PDB file of C-alpha atoms in Angstrom:
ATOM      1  CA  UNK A   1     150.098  91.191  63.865  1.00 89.00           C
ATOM      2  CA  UNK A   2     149.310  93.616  61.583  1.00 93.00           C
ATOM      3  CA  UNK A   3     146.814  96.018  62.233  1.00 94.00           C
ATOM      4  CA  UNK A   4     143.652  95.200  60.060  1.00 93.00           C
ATOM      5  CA  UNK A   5     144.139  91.399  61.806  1.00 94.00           C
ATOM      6  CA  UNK A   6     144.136  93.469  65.018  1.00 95.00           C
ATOM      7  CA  UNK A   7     141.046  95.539  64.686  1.00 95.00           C
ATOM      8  CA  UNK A   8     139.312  92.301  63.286  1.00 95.00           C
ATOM      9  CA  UNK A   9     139.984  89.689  66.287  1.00 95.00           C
ATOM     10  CA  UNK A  10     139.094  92.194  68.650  1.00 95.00           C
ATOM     11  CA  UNK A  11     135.739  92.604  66.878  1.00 95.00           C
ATOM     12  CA  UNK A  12     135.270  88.963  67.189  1.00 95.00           C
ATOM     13  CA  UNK A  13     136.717  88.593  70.789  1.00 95.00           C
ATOM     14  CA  UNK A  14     134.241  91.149  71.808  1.00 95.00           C
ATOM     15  CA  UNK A  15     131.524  89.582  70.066  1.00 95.00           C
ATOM     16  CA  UNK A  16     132.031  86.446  71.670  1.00 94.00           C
ATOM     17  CA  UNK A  17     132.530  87.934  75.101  1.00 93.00           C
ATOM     18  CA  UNK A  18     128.579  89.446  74.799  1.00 92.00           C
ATOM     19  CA  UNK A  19     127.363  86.920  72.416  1.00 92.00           C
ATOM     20  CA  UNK A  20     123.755  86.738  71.218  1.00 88.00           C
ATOM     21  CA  UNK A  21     122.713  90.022  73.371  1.00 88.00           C
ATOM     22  CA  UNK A  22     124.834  92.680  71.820  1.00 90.00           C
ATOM     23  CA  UNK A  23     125.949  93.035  68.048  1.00 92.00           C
ATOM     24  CA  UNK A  24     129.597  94.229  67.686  1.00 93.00           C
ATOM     25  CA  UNK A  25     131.151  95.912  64.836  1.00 92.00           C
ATOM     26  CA  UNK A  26     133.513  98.007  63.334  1.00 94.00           C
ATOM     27  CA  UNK A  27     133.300 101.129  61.409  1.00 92.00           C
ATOM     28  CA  UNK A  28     135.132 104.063  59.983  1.00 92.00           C
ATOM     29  CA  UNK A  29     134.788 107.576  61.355  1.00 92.00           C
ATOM     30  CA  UNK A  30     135.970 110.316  59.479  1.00 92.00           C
ATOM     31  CA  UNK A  31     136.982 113.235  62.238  1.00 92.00           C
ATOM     32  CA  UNK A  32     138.021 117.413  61.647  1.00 94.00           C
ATOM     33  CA  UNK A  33     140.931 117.340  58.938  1.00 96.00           C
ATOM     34  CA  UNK A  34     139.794 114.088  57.171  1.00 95.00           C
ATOM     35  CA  UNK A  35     141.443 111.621  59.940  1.00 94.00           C
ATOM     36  CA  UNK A  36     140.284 108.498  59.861  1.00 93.00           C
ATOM     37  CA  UNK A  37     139.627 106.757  62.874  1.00 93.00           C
ATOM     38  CA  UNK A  38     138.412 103.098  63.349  1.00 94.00           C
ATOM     39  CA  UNK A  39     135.909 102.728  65.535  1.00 94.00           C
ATOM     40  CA  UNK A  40     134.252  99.511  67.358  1.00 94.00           C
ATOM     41  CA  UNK A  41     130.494  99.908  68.251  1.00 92.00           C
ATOM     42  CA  UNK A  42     128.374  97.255  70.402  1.00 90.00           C
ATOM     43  CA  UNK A  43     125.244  97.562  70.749  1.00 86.00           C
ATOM     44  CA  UNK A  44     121.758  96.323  71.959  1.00 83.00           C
ATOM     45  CA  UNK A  45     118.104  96.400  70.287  1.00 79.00           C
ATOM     46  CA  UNK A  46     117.020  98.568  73.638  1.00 74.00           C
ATOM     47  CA  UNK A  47     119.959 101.171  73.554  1.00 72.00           C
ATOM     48  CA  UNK A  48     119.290 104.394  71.696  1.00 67.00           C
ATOM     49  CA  UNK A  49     122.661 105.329  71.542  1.00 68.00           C
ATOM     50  CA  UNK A  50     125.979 103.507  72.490  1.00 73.00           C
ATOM     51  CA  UNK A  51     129.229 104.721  73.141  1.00 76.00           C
ATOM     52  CA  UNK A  52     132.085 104.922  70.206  1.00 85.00           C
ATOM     53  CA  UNK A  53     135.216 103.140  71.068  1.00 93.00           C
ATOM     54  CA  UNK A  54     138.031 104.202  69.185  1.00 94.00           C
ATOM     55  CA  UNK A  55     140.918 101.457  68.168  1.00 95.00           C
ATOM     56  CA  UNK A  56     143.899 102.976  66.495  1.00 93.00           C
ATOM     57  CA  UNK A  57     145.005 103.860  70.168  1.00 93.00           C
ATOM     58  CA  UNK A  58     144.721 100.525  71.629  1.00 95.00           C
ATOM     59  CA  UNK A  59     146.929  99.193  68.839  1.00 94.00           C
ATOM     60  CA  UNK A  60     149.965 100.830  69.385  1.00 94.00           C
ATOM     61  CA  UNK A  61     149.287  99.378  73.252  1.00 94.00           C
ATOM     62  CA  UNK A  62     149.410  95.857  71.644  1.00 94.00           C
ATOM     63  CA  UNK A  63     152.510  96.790  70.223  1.00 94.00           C
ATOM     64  CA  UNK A  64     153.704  97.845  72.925  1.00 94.00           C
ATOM     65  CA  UNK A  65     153.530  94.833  74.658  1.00 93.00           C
ATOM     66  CA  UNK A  66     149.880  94.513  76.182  1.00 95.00           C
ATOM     67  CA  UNK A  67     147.857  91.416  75.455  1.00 95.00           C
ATOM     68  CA  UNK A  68     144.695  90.784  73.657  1.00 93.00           C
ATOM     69  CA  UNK A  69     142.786  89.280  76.304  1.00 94.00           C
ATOM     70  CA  UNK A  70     143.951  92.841  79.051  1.00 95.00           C
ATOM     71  CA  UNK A  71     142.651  95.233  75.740  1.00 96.00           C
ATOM     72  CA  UNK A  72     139.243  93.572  75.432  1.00 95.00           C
ATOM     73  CA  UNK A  73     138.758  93.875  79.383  1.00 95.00           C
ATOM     74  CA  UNK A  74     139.334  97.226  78.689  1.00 96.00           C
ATOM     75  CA  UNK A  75     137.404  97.886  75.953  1.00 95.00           C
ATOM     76  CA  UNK A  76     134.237  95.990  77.660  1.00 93.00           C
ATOM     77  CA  UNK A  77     134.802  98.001  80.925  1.00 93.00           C
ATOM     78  CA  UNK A  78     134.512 101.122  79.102  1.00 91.00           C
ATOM     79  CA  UNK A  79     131.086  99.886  77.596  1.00 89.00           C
ATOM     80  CA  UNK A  80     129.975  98.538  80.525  1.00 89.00           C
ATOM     81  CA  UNK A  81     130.642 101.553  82.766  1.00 86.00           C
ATOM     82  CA  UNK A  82     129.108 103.550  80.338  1.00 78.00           C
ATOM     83  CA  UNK A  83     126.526 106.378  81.657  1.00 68.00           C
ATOM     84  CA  UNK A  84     123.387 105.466  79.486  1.00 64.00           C
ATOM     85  CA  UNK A  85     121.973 108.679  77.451  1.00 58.00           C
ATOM     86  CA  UNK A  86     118.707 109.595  78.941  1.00 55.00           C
ATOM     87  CA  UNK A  87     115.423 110.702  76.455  1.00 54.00           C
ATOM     88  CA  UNK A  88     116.228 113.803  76.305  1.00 55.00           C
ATOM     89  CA  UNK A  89     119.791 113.335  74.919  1.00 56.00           C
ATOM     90  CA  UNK A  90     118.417 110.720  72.817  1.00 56.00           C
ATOM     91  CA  UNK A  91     115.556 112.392  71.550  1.00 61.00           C
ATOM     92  CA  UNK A  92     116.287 115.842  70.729  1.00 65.00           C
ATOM     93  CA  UNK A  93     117.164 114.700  67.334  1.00 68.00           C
ATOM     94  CA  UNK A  94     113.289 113.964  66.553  1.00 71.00           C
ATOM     95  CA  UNK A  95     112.321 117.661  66.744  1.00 79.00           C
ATOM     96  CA  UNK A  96     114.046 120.349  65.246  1.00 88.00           C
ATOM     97  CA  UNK A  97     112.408 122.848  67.203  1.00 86.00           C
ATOM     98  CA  UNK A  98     114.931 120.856  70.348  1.00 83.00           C
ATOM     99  CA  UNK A  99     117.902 121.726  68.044  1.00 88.00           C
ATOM    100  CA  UNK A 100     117.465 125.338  67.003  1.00 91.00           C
ATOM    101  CA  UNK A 101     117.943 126.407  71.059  1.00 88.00           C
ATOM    102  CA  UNK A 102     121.349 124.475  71.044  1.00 90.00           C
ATOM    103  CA  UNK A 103     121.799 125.068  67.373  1.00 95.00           C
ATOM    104  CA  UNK A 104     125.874 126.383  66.881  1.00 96.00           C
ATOM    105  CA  UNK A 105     128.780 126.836  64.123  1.00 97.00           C
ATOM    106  CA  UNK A 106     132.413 125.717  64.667  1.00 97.00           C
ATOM    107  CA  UNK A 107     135.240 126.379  61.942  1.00 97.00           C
ATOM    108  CA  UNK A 108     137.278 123.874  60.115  1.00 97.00           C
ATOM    109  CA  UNK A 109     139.873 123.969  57.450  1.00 97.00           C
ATOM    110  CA  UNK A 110     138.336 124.036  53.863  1.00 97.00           C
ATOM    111  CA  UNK A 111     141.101 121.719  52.091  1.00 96.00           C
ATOM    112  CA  UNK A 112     142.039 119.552  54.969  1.00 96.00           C
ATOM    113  CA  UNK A 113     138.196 118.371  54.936  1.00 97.00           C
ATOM    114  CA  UNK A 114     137.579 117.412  51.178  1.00 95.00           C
ATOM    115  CA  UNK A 115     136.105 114.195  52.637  1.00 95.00           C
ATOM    116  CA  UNK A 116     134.446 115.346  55.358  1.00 96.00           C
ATOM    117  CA  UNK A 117     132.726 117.816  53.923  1.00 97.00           C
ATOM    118  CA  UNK A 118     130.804 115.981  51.436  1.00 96.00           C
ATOM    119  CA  UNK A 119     128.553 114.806  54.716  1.00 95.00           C
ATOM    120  CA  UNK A 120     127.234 118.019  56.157  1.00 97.00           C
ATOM    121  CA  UNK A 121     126.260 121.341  55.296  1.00 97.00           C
ATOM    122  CA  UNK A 122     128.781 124.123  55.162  1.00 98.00           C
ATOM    123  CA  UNK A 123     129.027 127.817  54.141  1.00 98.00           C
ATOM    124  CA  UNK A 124     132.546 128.868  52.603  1.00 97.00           C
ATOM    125  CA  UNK A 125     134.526 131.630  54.566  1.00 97.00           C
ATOM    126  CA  UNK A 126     138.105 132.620  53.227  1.00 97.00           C
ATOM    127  CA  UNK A 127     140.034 129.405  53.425  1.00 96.00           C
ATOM    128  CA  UNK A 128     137.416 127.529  56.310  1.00 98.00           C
ATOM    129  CA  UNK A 129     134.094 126.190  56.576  1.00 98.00           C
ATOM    130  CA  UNK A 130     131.564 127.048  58.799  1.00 98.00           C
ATOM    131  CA  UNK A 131     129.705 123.729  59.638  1.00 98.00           C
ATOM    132  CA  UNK A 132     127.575 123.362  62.464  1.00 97.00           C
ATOM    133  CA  UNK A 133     126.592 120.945  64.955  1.00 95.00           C
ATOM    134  CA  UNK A 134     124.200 120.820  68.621  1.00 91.00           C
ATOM    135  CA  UNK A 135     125.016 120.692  71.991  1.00 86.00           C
ATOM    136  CA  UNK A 136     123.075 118.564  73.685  1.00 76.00           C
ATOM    137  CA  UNK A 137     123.897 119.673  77.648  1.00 66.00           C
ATOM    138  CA  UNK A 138     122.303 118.509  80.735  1.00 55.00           C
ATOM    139  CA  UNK A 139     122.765 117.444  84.178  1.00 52.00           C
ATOM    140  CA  UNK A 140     123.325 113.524  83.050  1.00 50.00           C
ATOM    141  CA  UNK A 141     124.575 113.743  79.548  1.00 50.00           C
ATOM    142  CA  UNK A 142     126.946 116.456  77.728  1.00 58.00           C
ATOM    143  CA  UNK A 143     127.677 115.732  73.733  1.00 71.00           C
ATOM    144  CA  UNK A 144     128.036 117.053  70.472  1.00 81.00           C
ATOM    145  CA  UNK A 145     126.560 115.948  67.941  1.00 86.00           C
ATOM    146  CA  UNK A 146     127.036 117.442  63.796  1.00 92.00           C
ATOM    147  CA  UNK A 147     124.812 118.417  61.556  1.00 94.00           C
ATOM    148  CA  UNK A 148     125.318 116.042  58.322  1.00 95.00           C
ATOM    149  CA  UNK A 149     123.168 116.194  55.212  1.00 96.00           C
ATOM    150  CA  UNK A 150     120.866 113.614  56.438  1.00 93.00           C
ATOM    151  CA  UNK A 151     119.794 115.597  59.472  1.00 92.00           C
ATOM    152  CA  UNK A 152     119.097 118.744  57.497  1.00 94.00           C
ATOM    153  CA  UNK A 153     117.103 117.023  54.391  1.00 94.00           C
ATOM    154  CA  UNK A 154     115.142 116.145  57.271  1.00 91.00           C
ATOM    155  CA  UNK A 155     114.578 118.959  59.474  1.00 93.00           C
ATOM    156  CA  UNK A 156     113.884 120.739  55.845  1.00 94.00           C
ATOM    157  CA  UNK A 157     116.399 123.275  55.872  1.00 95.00           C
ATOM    158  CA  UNK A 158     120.013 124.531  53.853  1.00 96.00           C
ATOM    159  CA  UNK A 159     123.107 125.473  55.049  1.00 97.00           C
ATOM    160  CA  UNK A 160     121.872 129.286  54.883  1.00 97.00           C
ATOM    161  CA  UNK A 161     119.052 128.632  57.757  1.00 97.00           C
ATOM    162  CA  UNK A 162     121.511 126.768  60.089  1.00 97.00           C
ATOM    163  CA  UNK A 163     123.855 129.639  59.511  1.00 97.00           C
ATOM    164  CA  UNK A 164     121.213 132.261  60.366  1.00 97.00           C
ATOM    165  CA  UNK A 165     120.447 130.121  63.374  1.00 97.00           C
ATOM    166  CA  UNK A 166     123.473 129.566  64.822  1.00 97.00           C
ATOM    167  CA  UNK A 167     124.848 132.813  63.990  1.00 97.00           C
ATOM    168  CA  UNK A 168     122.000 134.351  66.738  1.00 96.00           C
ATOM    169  CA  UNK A 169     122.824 131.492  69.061  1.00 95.00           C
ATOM    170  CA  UNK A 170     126.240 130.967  69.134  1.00 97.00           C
ATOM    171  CA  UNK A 171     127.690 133.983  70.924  1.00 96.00           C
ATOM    172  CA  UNK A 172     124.780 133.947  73.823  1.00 95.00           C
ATOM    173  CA  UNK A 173     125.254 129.883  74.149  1.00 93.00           C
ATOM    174  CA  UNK A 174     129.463 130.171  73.945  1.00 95.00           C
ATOM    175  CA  UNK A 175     130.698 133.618  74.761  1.00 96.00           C
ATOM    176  CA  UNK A 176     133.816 134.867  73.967  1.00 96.00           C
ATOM    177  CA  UNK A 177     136.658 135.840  76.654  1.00 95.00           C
ATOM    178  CA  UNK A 178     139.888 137.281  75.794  1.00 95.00           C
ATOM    179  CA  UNK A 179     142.699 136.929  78.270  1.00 91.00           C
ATOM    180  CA  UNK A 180     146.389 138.049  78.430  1.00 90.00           C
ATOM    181  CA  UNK A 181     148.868 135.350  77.279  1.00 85.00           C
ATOM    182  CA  UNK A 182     150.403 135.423  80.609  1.00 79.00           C
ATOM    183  CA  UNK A 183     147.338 134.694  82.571  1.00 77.00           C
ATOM    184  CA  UNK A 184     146.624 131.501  80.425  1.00 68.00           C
ATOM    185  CA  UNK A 185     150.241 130.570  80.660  1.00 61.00           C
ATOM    186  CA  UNK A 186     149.879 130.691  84.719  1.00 59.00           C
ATOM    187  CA  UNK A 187     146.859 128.957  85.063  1.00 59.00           C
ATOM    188  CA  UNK A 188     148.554 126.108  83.068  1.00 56.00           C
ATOM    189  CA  UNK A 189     151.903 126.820  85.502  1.00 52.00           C
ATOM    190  CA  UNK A 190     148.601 126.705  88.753  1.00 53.00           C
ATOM    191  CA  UNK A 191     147.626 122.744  87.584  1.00 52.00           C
ATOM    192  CA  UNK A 192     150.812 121.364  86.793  1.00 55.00           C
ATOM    193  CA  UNK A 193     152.996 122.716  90.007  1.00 55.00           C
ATOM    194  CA  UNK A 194     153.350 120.718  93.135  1.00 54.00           C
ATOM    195  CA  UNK A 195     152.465 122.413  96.612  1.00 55.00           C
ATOM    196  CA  UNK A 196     155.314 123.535  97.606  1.00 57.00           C
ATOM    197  CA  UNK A 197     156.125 125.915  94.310  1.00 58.00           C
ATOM    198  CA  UNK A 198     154.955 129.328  93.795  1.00 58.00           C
ATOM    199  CA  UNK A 199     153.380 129.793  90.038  1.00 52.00           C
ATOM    200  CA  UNK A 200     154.252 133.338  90.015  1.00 56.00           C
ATOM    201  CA  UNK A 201     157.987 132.396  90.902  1.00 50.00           C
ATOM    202  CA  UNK A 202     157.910 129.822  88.234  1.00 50.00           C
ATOM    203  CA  UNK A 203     156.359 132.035  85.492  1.00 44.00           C
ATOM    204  CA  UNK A 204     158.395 134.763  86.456  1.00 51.00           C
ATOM    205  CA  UNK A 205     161.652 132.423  85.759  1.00 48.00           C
ATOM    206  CA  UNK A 206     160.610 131.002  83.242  1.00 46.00           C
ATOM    207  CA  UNK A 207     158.808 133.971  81.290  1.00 45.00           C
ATOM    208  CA  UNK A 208     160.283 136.874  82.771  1.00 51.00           C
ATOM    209  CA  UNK A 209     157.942 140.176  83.706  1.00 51.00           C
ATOM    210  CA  UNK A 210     158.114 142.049  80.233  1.00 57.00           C
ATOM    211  CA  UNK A 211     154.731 141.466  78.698  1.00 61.00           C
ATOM    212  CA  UNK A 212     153.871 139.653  75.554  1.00 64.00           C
ATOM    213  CA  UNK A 213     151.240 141.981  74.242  1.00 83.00           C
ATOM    214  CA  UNK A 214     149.751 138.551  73.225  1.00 89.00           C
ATOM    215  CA  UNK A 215     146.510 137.255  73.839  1.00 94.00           C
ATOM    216  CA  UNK A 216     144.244 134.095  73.350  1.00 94.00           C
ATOM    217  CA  UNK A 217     141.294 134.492  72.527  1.00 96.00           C
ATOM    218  CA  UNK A 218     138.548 131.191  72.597  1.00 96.00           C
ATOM    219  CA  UNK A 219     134.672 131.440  74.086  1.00 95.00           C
ATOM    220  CA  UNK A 220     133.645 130.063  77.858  1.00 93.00           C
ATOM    221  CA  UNK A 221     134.390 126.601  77.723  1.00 92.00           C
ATOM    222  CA  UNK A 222     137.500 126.395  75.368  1.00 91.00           C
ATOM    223  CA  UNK A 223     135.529 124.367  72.870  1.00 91.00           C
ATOM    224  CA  UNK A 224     135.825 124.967  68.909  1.00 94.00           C
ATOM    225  CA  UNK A 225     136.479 128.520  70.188  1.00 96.00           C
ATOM    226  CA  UNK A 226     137.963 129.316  67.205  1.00 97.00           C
ATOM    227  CA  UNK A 227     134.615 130.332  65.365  1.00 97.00           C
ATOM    228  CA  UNK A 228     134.524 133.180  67.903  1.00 97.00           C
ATOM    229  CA  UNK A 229     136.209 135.523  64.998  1.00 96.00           C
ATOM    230  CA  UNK A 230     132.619 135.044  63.480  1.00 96.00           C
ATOM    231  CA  UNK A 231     130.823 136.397  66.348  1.00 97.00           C
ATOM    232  CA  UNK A 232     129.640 140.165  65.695  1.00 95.00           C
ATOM    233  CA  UNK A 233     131.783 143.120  65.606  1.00 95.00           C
ATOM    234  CA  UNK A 234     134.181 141.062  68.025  1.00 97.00           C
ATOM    235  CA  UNK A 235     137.058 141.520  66.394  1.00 97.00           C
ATOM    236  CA  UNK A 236     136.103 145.056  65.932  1.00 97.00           C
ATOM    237  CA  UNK A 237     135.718 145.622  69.423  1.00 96.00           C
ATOM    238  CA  UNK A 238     138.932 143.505  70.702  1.00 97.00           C
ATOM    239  CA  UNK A 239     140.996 146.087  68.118  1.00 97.00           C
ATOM    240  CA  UNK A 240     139.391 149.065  69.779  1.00 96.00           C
ATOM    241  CA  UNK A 241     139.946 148.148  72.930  1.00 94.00           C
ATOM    242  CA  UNK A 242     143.682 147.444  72.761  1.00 94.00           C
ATOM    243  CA  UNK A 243     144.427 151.036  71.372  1.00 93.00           C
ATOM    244  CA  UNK A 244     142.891 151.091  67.984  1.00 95.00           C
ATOM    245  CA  UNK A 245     145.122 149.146  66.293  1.00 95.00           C
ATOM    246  CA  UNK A 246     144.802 146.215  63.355  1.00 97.00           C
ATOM    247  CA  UNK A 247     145.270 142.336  65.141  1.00 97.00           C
ATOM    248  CA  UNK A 248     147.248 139.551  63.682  1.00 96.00           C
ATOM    249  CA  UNK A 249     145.173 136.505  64.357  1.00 96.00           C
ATOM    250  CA  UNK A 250     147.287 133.064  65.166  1.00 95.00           C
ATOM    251  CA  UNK A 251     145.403 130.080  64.579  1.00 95.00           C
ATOM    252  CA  UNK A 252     146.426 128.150  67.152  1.00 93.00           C
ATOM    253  CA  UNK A 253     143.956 125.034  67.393  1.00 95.00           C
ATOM    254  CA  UNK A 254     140.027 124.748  66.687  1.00 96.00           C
ATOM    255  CA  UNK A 255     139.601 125.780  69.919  1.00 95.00           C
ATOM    256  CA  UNK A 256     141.349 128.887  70.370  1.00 95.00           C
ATOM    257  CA  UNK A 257     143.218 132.004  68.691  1.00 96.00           C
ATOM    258  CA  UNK A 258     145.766 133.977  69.237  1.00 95.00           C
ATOM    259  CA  UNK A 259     145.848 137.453  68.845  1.00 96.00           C
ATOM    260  CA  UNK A 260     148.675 140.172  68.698  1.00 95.00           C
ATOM    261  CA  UNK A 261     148.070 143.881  68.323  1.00 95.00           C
ATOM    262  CA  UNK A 262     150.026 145.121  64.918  1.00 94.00           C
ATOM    263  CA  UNK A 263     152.624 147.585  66.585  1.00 89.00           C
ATOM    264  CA  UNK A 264     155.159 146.831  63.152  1.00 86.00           C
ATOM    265  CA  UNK A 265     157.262 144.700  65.566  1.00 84.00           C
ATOM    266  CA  UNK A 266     155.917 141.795  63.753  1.00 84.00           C
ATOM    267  CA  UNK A 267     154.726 140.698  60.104  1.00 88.00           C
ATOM    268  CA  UNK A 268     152.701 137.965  58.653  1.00 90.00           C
ATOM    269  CA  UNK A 269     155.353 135.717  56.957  1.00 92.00           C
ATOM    270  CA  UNK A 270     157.178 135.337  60.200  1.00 92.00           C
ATOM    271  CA  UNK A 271     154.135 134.462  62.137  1.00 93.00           C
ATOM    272  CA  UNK A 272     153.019 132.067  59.253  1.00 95.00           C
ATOM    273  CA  UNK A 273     156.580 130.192  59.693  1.00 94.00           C
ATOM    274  CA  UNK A 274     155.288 130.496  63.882  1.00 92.00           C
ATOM    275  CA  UNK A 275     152.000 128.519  62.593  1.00 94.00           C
ATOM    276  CA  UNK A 276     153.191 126.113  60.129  1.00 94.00           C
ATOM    277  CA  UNK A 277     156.114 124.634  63.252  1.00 93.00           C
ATOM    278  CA  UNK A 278     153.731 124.489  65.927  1.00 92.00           C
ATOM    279  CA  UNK A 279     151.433 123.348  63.964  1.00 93.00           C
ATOM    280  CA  UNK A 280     153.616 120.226  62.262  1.00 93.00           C
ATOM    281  CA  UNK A 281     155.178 119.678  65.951  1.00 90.00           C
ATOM    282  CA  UNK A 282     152.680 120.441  68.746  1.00 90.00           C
ATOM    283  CA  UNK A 283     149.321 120.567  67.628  1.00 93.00           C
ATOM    284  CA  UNK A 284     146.994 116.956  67.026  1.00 93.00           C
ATOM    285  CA  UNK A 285     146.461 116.465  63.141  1.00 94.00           C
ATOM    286  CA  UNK A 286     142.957 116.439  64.184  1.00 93.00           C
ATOM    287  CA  UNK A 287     142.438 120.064  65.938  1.00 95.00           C
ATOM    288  CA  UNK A 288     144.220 121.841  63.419  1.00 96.00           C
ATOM    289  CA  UNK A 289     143.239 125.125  61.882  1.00 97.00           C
ATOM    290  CA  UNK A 290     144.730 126.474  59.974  1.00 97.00           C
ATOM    291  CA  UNK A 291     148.703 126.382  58.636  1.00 95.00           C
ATOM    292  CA  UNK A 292     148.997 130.229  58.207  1.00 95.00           C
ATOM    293  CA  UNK A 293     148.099 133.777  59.971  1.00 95.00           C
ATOM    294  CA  UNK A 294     145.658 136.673  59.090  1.00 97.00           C
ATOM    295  CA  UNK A 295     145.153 139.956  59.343  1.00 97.00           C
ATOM    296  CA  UNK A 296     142.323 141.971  60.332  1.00 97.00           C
ATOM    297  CA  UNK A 297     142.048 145.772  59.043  1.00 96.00           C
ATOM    298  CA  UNK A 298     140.004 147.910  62.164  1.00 95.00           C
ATOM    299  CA  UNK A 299     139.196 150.561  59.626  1.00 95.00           C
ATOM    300  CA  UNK A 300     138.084 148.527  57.287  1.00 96.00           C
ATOM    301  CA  UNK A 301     136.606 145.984  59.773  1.00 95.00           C
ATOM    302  CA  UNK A 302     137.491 143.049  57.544  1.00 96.00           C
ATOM    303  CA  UNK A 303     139.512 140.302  58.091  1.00 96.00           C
ATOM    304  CA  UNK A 304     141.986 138.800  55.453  1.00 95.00           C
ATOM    305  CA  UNK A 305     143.816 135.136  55.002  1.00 92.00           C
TER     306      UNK A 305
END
């Protein structure tokens, strides 16, 4: 079956499974980097919100041998398990005095996003766009939702206010933290090892004890931690700190960075080639940055592509 058939008969089977009390349909989300995702949506006259229920994925189960009738159970059992938004998820979208105080900015790649971008508000930095978006954080309900055009024509403000905003919020709602590659590199070695290993054994191994001089840097929650490079005099500082030197900054997803001190071990062509074969081989189309590295210059404090 081929996979507009697909994504249509599961849009009916759905539909029939609810009937008259929910409307079911599909629609076309366009995510970071201009992927396209289908979506299915069901939905009721006394729901605010409803969950998005992406189908590429459960496509390549059908074609992998699960039926129709096991991928609709599924896809009901995730709407019907749902955790309804409460009013103040729902509502903080009528006021934008709600979204200032969880007003932020996130980076994205400027060319990968010629779609995308046509949809929300942006401010141009080297090759990225700043775009921004809320968090909408609680005890029952944890989301993000973006800015588009829409919301902004009418909360009455440009992409210069939401920038002013969200350049005061950002760094006190998502700190930055720095950490040593090897520390990130153990914590990942913590979670996947069984009880009876020792990480430090394993890393050791593995790694060895010389040092990278590498570090990732990303904020608090490892979440479009990328736009932390934005964040005052934080490059500035980072490049002080690790013996006044200039940084090479690694793009590694949206939600994080690398960095490496410039000791002249390394340059900037052979860390692009680093980028460009992660990215094309270990990093989702979809949290891409960027497919080359920069530079920043501590005396001149200014960072180049």
């Amino acid at each position: 079956m081929k996979y507009s058939s697909f994504t249509a008969l599961i849009e009916e089977r759905v539909q029939e499974r609810y009937g008259k009390e929910k409307t079911v349909f599909r629609n076309t989300i366009i995510k970071n980097n201009d992927v396209e995702l289908d979506a299915l949506e069901i939905s009721s006259p006394s729901e605010k919100a409803t969950p998005t229920i992406y189908l590429n994925d459960f496509y390549e189960d059908y074609k992998q041998g699960k039926s129709l009738d096991s991928i609709v159970e599924t896809i009901c059992n995730i709407y019907d398990n749902r955790i309804p938004l409460n009013d103040n998820c729902t509502n903080i979208f009528s006021d934008f005095e709600n979204v200032k105080k969880n007003l932020a900015f996130k980076l994205v790649n400027f060319e990968k996003n010629e779609k995308f971008l046509k949809d929300v508000p942006y401010i141009k930095f080297l090759d990225f766009a700043i775009i921004f978006y809320c968090l909408i954080s609680d005890k029952d309900c944890n989301a993000m939702a973006v800015i588009h055009n829409h919301h902004a024509k009418a909360f009455g403000v440009d992409e210069k206010d939401l920038y002013k905003i969200a350049f005061e919020n950002t760094p006190k709602i998502l700190p930055y933290i720095l950490s040593p590659m090897e520390e990130i590199l153990k914590k990942l070695l913590i979670i996947n090892s069984g009880p009876e290993e020792d990480p430090d054994f394993t890393f050791d191994k593995l790694f060895g004890t010389k040092k990278s001089g590498m570090y990732v840097l990303s904020n608090t929650k490892n979440f479009n931690g990328s736009a932390v490079m934005l964040y005052k005099d934080v490059l500035k500082d980072i490049a002080t700190a690790l013996g006044n030197v200039d940084l090479y900054i690694i793009p590694s997803s949206v939600h994080e960075l690398i960095i490496l001190p410039d000791l002249g071990t390394m340059d900037k062509k052979t860390l692009t080639s680093m980028v460009r074969e992660v990215n094309a081989s270990e990093v989702a189309e979809s949290e891409i940055l960027s497919d080359h590295a920069y530079f920043y210059n501590r005396e001149e404090g200014k960072l180049y592509a």
